[in-house]
Coordinates of C-alpha atoms in Angstrom, one line a residue:
M71 CA 0.0 0.0 0.0
S72 CA 1.4 3.4 -0.9
K73 CA 2.2 6.1 1.6
S74 CA -0.6 8.3 0.2
V75 CA -3.3 5.7 0.7
Q76 CA -2.0 5.0 4.3
R77 CA -2.1 8.8 5.1
I78 CA -5.7 9.0 3.7
I79 CA -6.8 6.0 5.8
V80 CA -5.1 7.3 9.0
F81 CA -6.6 10.8 8.5
N82 CA -10.1 9.4 7.9
C83 CA -9.9 7.2 11.0
I84 CA -8.8 10.2 13.1
V85 CA -11.7 12.3 11.7
L86 CA -14.2 9.5 12.4
A87 CA -12.9 9.1 16.0
L88 CA -13.1 12.9 16.6
F89 CA -16.6 12.9 15.1
L90 CA -17.7 10.2 17.5
I91 CA -16.1 11.8 20.5
G92 CA -17.7 15.1 19.7
I93 CA -21.2 13.6 19.2
L94 CA -20.9 11.8 22.5
V95 CA -19.5 14.7 24.6
H96 CA -21.3 17.7 23.1
P97 CA -24.8 16.9 24.3
H98 CA -23.6 16.7 27.9
V99 CA -21.9 20.1 27.6
F100 CA -25.1 21.7 26.1
K101 CA -27.3 20.3 28.9
Q102 CA -25.6 22.7 31.2
A103 CA -25.8 25.7 28.8
A104 CA -28.4 28.4 29.4
H105 CA -29.1 28.8 25.7
P106 CA -29.3 25.7 23.5
P107 CA -27.8 25.9 20.0
Q108 CA -30.0 27.0 17.2
I109 CA -28.6 24.6 14.6
S110 CA -28.2 20.8 14.6
I111 CA -24.9 19.9 16.3
L112 CA -25.1 16.4 14.6
G113 CA -25.5 18.1 11.2
V114 CA -22.5 20.4 11.9
Y115 CA -20.2 17.6 13.0
L116 CA -21.3 15.5 10.1
F117 CA -20.7 18.3 7.6
F118 CA -17.3 19.1 8.9
A119 CA -16.2 15.5 9.1
L120 CA -17.3 14.8 5.5
A121 CA -15.8 18.1 4.2
A122 CA -12.5 17.4 5.9
S123 CA -12.3 13.9 4.5
I124 CA -13.2 15.0 1.0
I125 CA -10.7 17.9 1.0
I126 CA -7.8 16.0 2.5
T127 CA -8.4 12.9 0.3
G128 CA -8.5 15.2 -2.8
I129 CA -5.3 17.0 -1.7
E130 CA -3.5 13.6 -1.2
L131 CA -4.6 12.4 -4.6
L132 CA -3.6 15.7 -6.3
F133 CA -0.2 15.7 -4.6
D134 CA 0.8 12.6 -6.6
V135 CA -0.2 14.4 -9.9
M136 CA 0.6 18.1 -9.3
S137 CA 2.5 18.7 -6.1
D138 CA 2.9 22.4 -6.8
K139 CA -0.9 23.1 -6.9
V140 CA -1.8 21.5 -3.5
G141 CA -1.8 24.8 -1.6
Y142 CA -4.3 26.3 -4.1
A143 CA -6.5 23.2 -3.9
F144 CA -6.5 23.4 -0.1
L145 CA -7.6 27.1 -0.2
V146 CA -10.3 26.4 -2.7
G147 CA -11.6 23.5 -0.6
I148 CA -11.7 25.6 2.5
F149 CA -13.5 28.5 0.8
L150 CA -16.0 26.0 -0.7
K151 CA -16.5 24.5 2.7
L152 CA -17.1 27.9 4.3
G153 CA -19.6 28.8 1.5
F154 CA -21.5 25.6 1.7
F155 CA -21.7 25.8 5.5
T156 CA -23.1 29.3 5.3
V157 CA -25.7 28.3 2.7
I158 CA -26.7 25.1 4.4
F159 CA -26.8 26.1 8.1
L160 CA -26.9 29.8 8.4
A161 CA -29.2 30.8 5.5
K162 CA -32.3 29.6 7.3
G163 CA -31.6 32.1 10.1
L164 CA -30.9 34.9 7.8
L165 CA -34.2 34.5 5.9
D166 CA -36.3 34.8 9.1
K167 CA -35.3 38.4 9.6
P168 CA -36.5 41.0 7.2
L169 CA -33.8 43.2 5.6
S170 CA -34.3 47.0 5.8
M171 CA -32.1 49.8 4.7
T172 CA -33.1 52.1 7.6

């Protein structure tokens, strides 16, 4: 097995472990909070776990082909992740409030 595939497997296992730890620990933390979160914590953790796995897997595969473009690929992936997160999770809250110019 190549080093690239080994790194992808190790990274995805770490992301999966952190996802499970976060899902198990976070509800206990929010039980004590005065204000519960407005968005789904499970959805947020799942989104970031999938996005991290996709971005890093793509970067590892791109590194074998064009190693000088990996930094640009990482930046594009992060900006896309930020944009998708905003549209998926925060657009609902923005539509509830009317926009006014005054």
